[in-house]
């Protein structure tokens, strides 16, 4: 990481092979309507070279989780109220990002942890050529001089598959297509060879062909560098393409977690089943196929129902479900579910 002193978490507390170990994260916002409990006790791990997909409907807390890891929750309204976010940097040191100072975070963001967001136009600076924006990252975080940084920027553009990269270096973001801009974002995010890449809906705005190319690219890059990826999406088709493991979020909590094959073949939570049922069949994405949407909405972050928050929408709900909050139960060594009736489901 770097030599900036900070409150480092005990390295022994984090199992080896992990890049990120989030434990019991609570993130809240003070609003005029009361306290929004956006994330309520989320725990997950991402191993080295592993991709964890976080899925769930809009408002389930996916982005707030990733912004918490980056410490980009805007204070004073927003704050991490509890939890630890253990992160292992490239030098092997473990830090608790939930408690890290801003100085340490500035050395981590865009350096140890890269980010890709959904809309590249809001993240790219419109008044600088894209090559300069990549070179800037290389100068800032890898200490390259101007000449070396420009050469590095060219190399990055070529790596993310931008044709005629030498000419593209001097183009401005508005001169590029959406797919090309997203590749530039990826180039910027990867310029420092991050230990962890956080991608929040990185392909949602792109057409399916470009989307497939970008996912392919991320997979190749990961195979070459061992980068860990936290991939946020509501698209289960994308999850099947890219993830090793999946965490399903609902109303600020993880309700099911497992390896990708198990989650798709043998989901145990009624919500995961609903999400899968609402997924267009392969090849029918544009065929106007009728989606079997889950009736009802994700409860808002204020005054969620007592007990299981999914109960108002659940076909299997029984009185006990609303009495107490279900705990995350182990199904197998690689599969856990937060549903008190998972054994009874057909
Ligand atoms: N700055 C904020 N102030 C108040 N509430 C917020 C703020 N940011 C997020 N929330 C609330 O936190 C909850 C989780 O939001 P989040 O953006 O994480 O959802 P998401 O799962 O990323 O959804 P989407 O799929 O639409 O991106 C929502 O109820 C949202 O309204
Ligand atoms: S705990 Fe009960 S209400 Fe909640 S998902 Fe399971 S069966 Fe449905
Ligand atoms: Mg989001």
Coordinates of C-alpha atoms and ligand atoms in Angstrom, one line a residue:
X1 CA 0.0 0.0 0.0
X2 CA 2.1 2.9 1.2
X3 CA 3.9 4.1 4.3
X4 CA 1.2 6.4 5.5
X5 CA 0.6 5.5 9.2
X6 CA -3.0 4.7 10.0
X7 CA -5.1 2.5 12.2
X8 CA -4.3 -0.8 10.6
X9 CA -6.5 -3.7 11.5
X10 CA -4.9 -6.9 12.8
X11 CA -3.7 -8.8 9.7
X12 CA -4.2 -12.0 11.6
X13 CA -7.9 -11.2 11.8
X14 CA -8.3 -11.5 8.0
X15 CA -7.9 -15.0 6.4
X16 CA -5.2 -15.3 3.9
X17 CA -6.1 -15.2 0.2
X18 CA -8.8 -12.5 0.8
X19 CA -8.6 -9.0 -0.7
X20 CA -11.8 -7.7 1.0
X21 CA -13.6 -8.8 4.1
X22 CA -16.6 -6.7 5.0
X23 CA -18.2 -7.5 8.3
X24 CA -21.5 -6.3 9.6
X25 CA -21.6 -3.1 7.6
X26 CA -24.3 -0.5 8.5
X27 CA -24.6 2.6 6.4
X28 CA -27.2 5.2 7.2
X29 CA -28.4 8.6 5.9
X30 CA -30.1 11.3 8.0
X31 CA -33.0 12.7 5.9
X32 CA -36.0 14.9 6.5
X33 CA -38.1 11.8 6.7
X34 CA -35.9 10.1 9.3
X35 CA -32.9 7.8 9.2
X36 CA -32.6 5.8 6.0
X37 CA -31.1 2.4 6.8
X38 CA -29.6 1.8 3.4
X39 CA -27.3 -1.0 4.4
X40 CA -28.1 -3.1 7.5
X41 CA -25.5 -5.6 8.6
X42 CA -23.9 -6.7 5.3
X43 CA -21.0 -9.1 5.4
X44 CA -19.1 -10.5 2.4
X45 CA -15.7 -11.5 1.2
X46 CA -13.8 -11.2 -2.0
X47 CA -10.8 -13.5 -2.6
X48 CA -7.7 -12.6 -4.7
X49 CA -8.5 -13.1 -8.4
X50 CA -12.2 -13.7 -7.6
X51 CA -15.3 -11.9 -8.9
X52 CA -18.2 -11.4 -6.5
X53 CA -21.4 -10.2 -8.1
X54 CA -23.8 -8.3 -5.9
X55 CA -27.4 -8.4 -7.3
X56 CA -30.8 -7.1 -6.3
X57 CA -33.5 -4.8 -7.4
X58 CA -33.2 -1.1 -7.4
X59 CA -32.9 0.4 -3.9
X60 CA -31.6 -2.8 -2.3
X61 CA -28.3 -1.1 -1.2
X62 CA -25.8 -2.3 -3.8
X63 CA -24.4 1.1 -4.6
X64 CA -24.3 2.3 -1.0
X65 CA -22.3 -0.9 -0.1
X66 CA -19.7 -0.2 -2.8
X67 CA -19.6 3.5 -2.0
X68 CA -19.0 2.6 1.7
X69 CA -16.0 0.4 0.7
X70 CA -14.6 3.5 -1.2
X71 CA -15.5 5.7 1.7
X72 CA -17.5 7.9 -0.7
X73 CA -20.6 8.2 1.5
X74 CA -21.1 11.9 1.8
X75 CA -21.0 13.2 5.4
X76 CA -22.6 14.5 7.4
X77 CA -25.9 13.2 6.2
X78 CA -24.4 9.8 5.3
X79 CA -22.2 7.7 7.6
X80 CA -20.9 4.2 8.2
X81 CA -22.6 3.6 11.5
X82 CA -21.0 0.2 12.3
X83 CA -18.9 -2.5 10.8
X84 CA -15.4 -3.2 9.5
X85 CA -14.1 -3.2 5.9
X86 CA -10.8 -5.1 5.9
X87 CA -8.8 -4.6 2.8
X88 CA -5.4 -6.1 2.0
X89 CA -3.2 -3.9 -0.2
X90 CA -0.6 -5.0 -2.6
X91 CA 2.1 -4.8 0.0
X92 CA 0.1 -7.3 2.1
X93 CA -0.9 -4.8 4.9
X94 CA -4.5 -5.0 6.1
X95 CA -6.4 -1.8 6.8
X96 CA -9.9 -1.3 8.1
X97 CA -11.2 1.2 5.6
X98 CA -14.3 1.9 7.7
X99 CA -11.9 3.6 10.2
X100 CA -9.2 4.8 7.8
X101 CA -8.4 8.5 7.6
X102 CA -9.0 10.5 4.5
X103 CA -5.3 10.7 3.7
X104 CA -5.0 7.0 3.6
X105 CA -8.2 6.7 1.5
X106 CA -6.8 9.2 -1.1
X107 CA -3.8 6.9 -1.5
X108 CA -6.1 3.9 -2.0
X109 CA -8.8 5.3 -4.3
X110 CA -7.9 5.0 -8.0
X111 CA -4.6 3.3 -6.9
X112 CA -5.2 0.2 -4.8
X113 CA -9.0 0.2 -5.6
X114 CA -10.2 1.1 -9.1
X115 CA -13.8 2.1 -9.9
X116 CA -16.0 1.9 -12.9
X117 CA -19.4 3.4 -12.9
X118 CA -22.4 3.1 -15.1
X119 CA -22.2 6.4 -16.9
X120 CA -18.7 7.2 -18.1
X121 CA -19.6 10.8 -19.1
X122 CA -20.2 11.8 -15.5
X123 CA -16.8 10.3 -14.5
X124 CA -14.6 11.4 -17.4
X125 CA -13.6 15.1 -17.5
X126 CA -15.1 16.6 -20.6
X127 CA -12.3 19.3 -21.0
X128 CA -9.3 17.0 -21.2
X129 CA -8.3 14.5 -23.9
X130 CA -8.8 10.9 -22.7
X131 CA -5.0 10.1 -23.0
X132 CA -4.2 12.9 -20.6
X133 CA -6.8 11.5 -18.1
X134 CA -5.2 8.1 -18.1
X135 CA -1.7 9.6 -18.0
X136 CA -2.7 11.8 -15.0
X137 CA -3.5 8.6 -13.0
X138 CA -0.2 7.1 -13.9
X139 CA 1.7 10.2 -12.9
X140 CA -0.2 10.6 -9.7
X141 CA -0.2 7.0 -8.4
X142 CA 2.8 5.4 -10.2
X143 CA 5.1 8.4 -10.2
X144 CA 5.7 8.2 -14.0
X145 CA 7.1 11.3 -15.8
X146 CA 5.1 13.0 -18.6
X147 CA 6.7 11.0 -21.4
X148 CA 6.4 7.6 -19.7
X149 CA 2.8 8.4 -18.6
X150 CA 1.8 9.1 -22.2
X151 CA 3.4 5.9 -23.3
X152 CA 1.6 4.1 -20.5
X153 CA -1.7 5.7 -21.5
X154 CA -1.3 4.5 -25.1
X155 CA -0.5 1.0 -23.8
X156 CA -3.7 1.0 -21.6
X157 CA -5.9 2.1 -24.5
X158 CA -4.5 -0.7 -26.6
X159 CA -5.0 -3.1 -23.8
X160 CA -8.7 -2.3 -23.6
X161 CA -9.1 -2.8 -27.3
X162 CA -9.5 0.7 -28.6
X163 CA -8.6 0.8 -32.3
X164 CA -6.2 3.4 -33.6
X165 CA -5.3 4.1 -30.0
X166 CA -2.4 6.5 -30.8
X167 CA -4.9 8.8 -32.5
X168 CA -7.6 8.3 -29.8
X169 CA -5.2 9.5 -27.1
X170 CA -5.9 13.1 -28.1
X171 CA -9.6 12.8 -28.5
X172 CA -12.1 14.3 -26.0
X173 CA -14.7 12.0 -24.3
X174 CA -17.6 13.5 -26.4
X175 CA -15.8 12.4 -29.6
X176 CA -16.2 8.8 -28.6
X177 CA -19.0 6.3 -28.6
X178 CA -20.5 5.0 -25.3
X179 CA -18.7 1.7 -25.7
X180 CA -15.3 3.5 -26.3
X181 CA -15.9 5.8 -23.3
X182 CA -16.6 2.8 -21.1
X183 CA -13.3 1.3 -22.3
X184 CA -11.5 4.5 -21.4
X185 CA -13.1 4.3 -17.9
X186 CA -11.8 0.8 -17.5
X187 CA -8.4 1.8 -18.7
X188 CA -8.3 4.6 -16.1
X189 CA -9.6 2.2 -13.4
X190 CA -6.9 -0.4 -14.3
X191 CA -4.0 2.0 -15.0
X192 CA -2.7 1.5 -11.5
X193 CA -3.2 -2.3 -11.5
X194 CA -5.6 -2.1 -8.7
X195 CA -5.8 -4.9 -6.1
X196 CA -9.6 -4.5 -6.1
X197 CA -11.8 -3.3 -8.9
X198 CA -15.3 -2.1 -8.1
X199 CA -17.7 -2.0 -11.1
X200 CA -21.2 -0.6 -10.4
X201 CA -23.4 -1.4 -13.4
X202 CA -20.6 -0.9 -15.8
X203 CA -22.3 -2.2 -18.8
X204 CA -26.0 -1.3 -18.2
X205 CA -25.9 1.6 -20.7
X206 CA -24.3 -0.4 -23.4
X207 CA -25.8 -2.5 -26.2
X208 CA -25.4 -6.3 -25.8
X209 CA -22.5 -6.7 -28.2
X210 CA -20.4 -4.1 -26.6
X211 CA -21.4 -5.4 -23.2
X212 CA -20.2 -8.9 -24.1
X213 CA -16.9 -7.4 -25.3
X214 CA -16.4 -5.4 -22.1
X215 CA -17.1 -8.4 -19.9
X216 CA -14.7 -10.5 -21.9
X217 CA -12.1 -7.8 -21.5
X218 CA -12.6 -7.7 -17.7
X219 CA -12.2 -11.4 -17.5
X220 CA -9.0 -11.4 -19.5
X221 CA -7.5 -8.6 -17.5
X222 CA -8.4 -10.4 -14.3
X223 CA -6.8 -13.6 -15.5
X224 CA -3.6 -11.7 -16.2
X225 CA -3.4 -9.7 -13.0
X226 CA -5.2 -11.5 -10.3
X227 CA -7.4 -8.5 -9.5
X228 CA -10.4 -9.0 -7.3
X229 CA -13.6 -7.7 -8.7
X230 CA -16.8 -6.5 -6.9
X231 CA -19.3 -6.4 -9.7
X232 CA -22.6 -4.8 -9.0
X233 CA -25.5 -5.4 -11.3
X234 CA -29.2 -6.2 -11.5
X235 CA -28.7 -8.2 -14.6
X236 CA -28.4 -11.9 -13.8
X237 CA -27.3 -12.7 -17.4
X238 CA -24.2 -10.6 -16.7
X239 CA -23.7 -12.4 -13.4
X240 CA -23.7 -15.8 -15.2
X241 CA -21.0 -14.4 -17.5
X242 CA -18.6 -12.9 -15.1
X243 CA -19.0 -14.0 -11.5
X244 CA -17.5 -16.7 -9.4
X245 CA -19.8 -16.1 -6.5
X246 CA -23.0 -14.1 -6.0
X247 CA -24.5 -12.2 -3.1
X248 CA -28.2 -11.4 -3.4
X249 CA -29.2 -8.2 -1.6
X250 CA -32.7 -7.3 -0.5
X251 CA -33.7 -4.2 1.5
X252 CA -30.2 -3.5 2.8
X253 CA -29.3 -7.1 3.6
X254 CA -27.7 -10.1 1.9
X255 CA -30.4 -12.7 1.7
X256 CA -28.5 -15.4 -0.2
X257 CA -24.9 -16.0 -1.1
X258 CA -23.2 -18.8 -2.9
X259 CA -21.1 -19.9 -5.8
X260 CA -22.6 -18.9 -9.2
X261 CA -23.5 -22.4 -10.2
X262 CA -25.4 -23.2 -7.0
X263 CA -27.2 -19.9 -7.0
X264 CA -28.5 -20.5 -10.6
X265 CA -29.2 -24.2 -10.3
X266 CA -30.4 -24.5 -6.7
X267 CA -31.4 -21.2 -5.2
X268 CA -33.1 -21.5 -1.8
X269 CA -34.4 -18.0 -1.1
X270 CA -37.8 -17.2 -2.6
X271 CA -36.5 -13.8 -3.6
X272 CA -33.6 -15.3 -5.6
X273 CA -36.0 -17.6 -7.2
X274 CA -38.2 -14.7 -8.1
X275 CA -35.2 -12.8 -9.6
X276 CA -34.3 -15.8 -11.7
X277 CA -37.9 -16.3 -12.9
X278 CA -38.0 -12.7 -14.0
X279 CA -34.8 -13.1 -16.1
X280 CA -35.4 -13.2 -19.8
X281 CA -34.4 -16.6 -21.3
X282 CA -31.2 -16.6 -23.3
X283 CA -31.9 -15.4 -26.8
X284 CA -35.2 -13.9 -25.8
X285 CA -33.8 -10.7 -24.5
X286 CA -35.2 -8.6 -27.3
X287 CA -38.1 -10.9 -28.2
X288 CA -40.6 -9.1 -26.0
X289 CA -40.8 -12.2 -23.8
X290 CA -43.1 -11.6 -20.8
X291 CA -41.2 -11.3 -17.6
X292 CA -42.5 -13.0 -14.5
X293 CA -41.8 -10.0 -12.2
X294 CA -41.9 -10.3 -8.5
X295 CA -45.1 -8.6 -7.3
X296 CA -44.7 -5.6 -4.9
X297 CA -41.7 -3.4 -4.3
X298 CA -38.5 -3.4 -2.2
X299 CA -39.5 -1.8 1.1
X300 CA -37.9 1.6 1.5
X301 CA -35.1 2.3 3.9
X302 CA -37.5 3.7 6.6
X303 CA -39.6 1.5 8.8
X304 CA -39.1 -1.8 7.1
X305 CA -41.5 -4.6 8.1
X306 CA -40.6 -6.5 11.2
X307 CA -39.1 -10.0 10.8
X308 CA -38.3 -11.1 7.3
X309 CA -38.4 -8.0 5.1
X310 CA -39.4 -10.1 2.1
X311 CA -42.5 -11.5 3.8
X312 CA -45.1 -9.1 2.2
X313 CA -44.0 -10.4 -1.3
X314 CA -43.3 -14.0 -0.4
X315 CA -45.6 -16.8 -1.5
X316 CA -44.2 -19.0 1.3
X317 CA -44.6 -16.5 4.2
X318 CA -46.1 -17.9 7.5
X319 CA -46.7 -16.0 10.7
X320 CA -43.3 -17.0 12.2
X321 CA -41.6 -15.1 9.3
X322 CA -42.8 -11.8 10.6
X323 CA -42.1 -12.5 14.2
X324 CA -38.3 -12.4 14.1
X325 CA -35.6 -11.6 11.6
X326 CA -34.3 -14.7 9.9
X327 CA -30.6 -15.4 10.3
X328 CA -28.2 -16.3 7.5
X329 CA -28.1 -20.1 7.6
X330 CA -25.5 -22.4 6.1
X331 CA -26.8 -24.7 3.3
X332 CA -23.5 -26.0 2.2
X333 CA -19.9 -24.8 2.8
X334 CA -20.3 -22.4 -0.2
X335 CA -24.0 -21.5 0.1
X336 CA -25.9 -19.5 2.8
X337 CA -29.5 -18.3 2.9
X338 CA -31.5 -16.0 5.1
X339 CA -34.9 -17.7 5.0
X340 CA -36.4 -19.7 7.9
X341 CA -38.3 -21.9 5.5
X342 CA -35.5 -22.8 3.1
X343 CA -35.7 -26.5 3.9
X344 CA -39.5 -26.6 3.2
X345 CA -39.5 -25.0 -0.2
X346 CA -40.4 -27.2 -3.1
Ligands
LIG1 N1 -27.6 10.1 -0.2 C1 -28.7 9.4 0.2 N2 -29.6 9.9 1.0 C2 -30.7 9.2 1.5 N3 -30.9 7.9 1.1 C3 -30.1 7.3 0.2 C4 -28.9 8.0 -0.3 N4 -28.3 7.2 -1.1 C5 -29.0 6.1 -1.1 N5 -30.1 6.1 -0.3 C6 -31.1 5.1 -0.1 O1 -30.5 3.9 0.2 C7 -31.1 2.8 -0.4 C8 -30.2 2.0 -1.2 O2 -29.8 2.7 -2.3 P1 -28.7 2.2 -3.4 O3 -28.4 3.3 -4.3 O4 -27.6 1.5 -2.7 O5 -29.5 1.1 -4.2 P2 -29.1 0.2 -5.4 O6 -29.2 -1.2 -4.9 O7 -27.7 0.6 -5.9 O8 -30.2 0.5 -6.5 P3 -30.0 0.7 -8.1 O9 -30.1 -0.7 -8.7 O10 -31.2 1.5 -8.5 O11 -28.7 1.4 -8.4 C9 -32.3 3.4 -1.2 O12 -33.5 3.3 -0.5 C10 -31.9 4.8 -1.4 O13 -33.0 5.7 -1.5
LIG2 S1 -38.4 -16.2 5.9 FE1 -40.5 -16.6 5.4 S2 -41.3 -14.7 4.4 FE2 -39.0 -14.6 4.4 S3 -38.4 -15.5 2.5 FE3 -38.4 -17.2 3.9 S4 -40.5 -18.1 3.7 FE4 -40.5 -16.0 2.8
LIG3 MG1 -27.0 1.5 -7.6

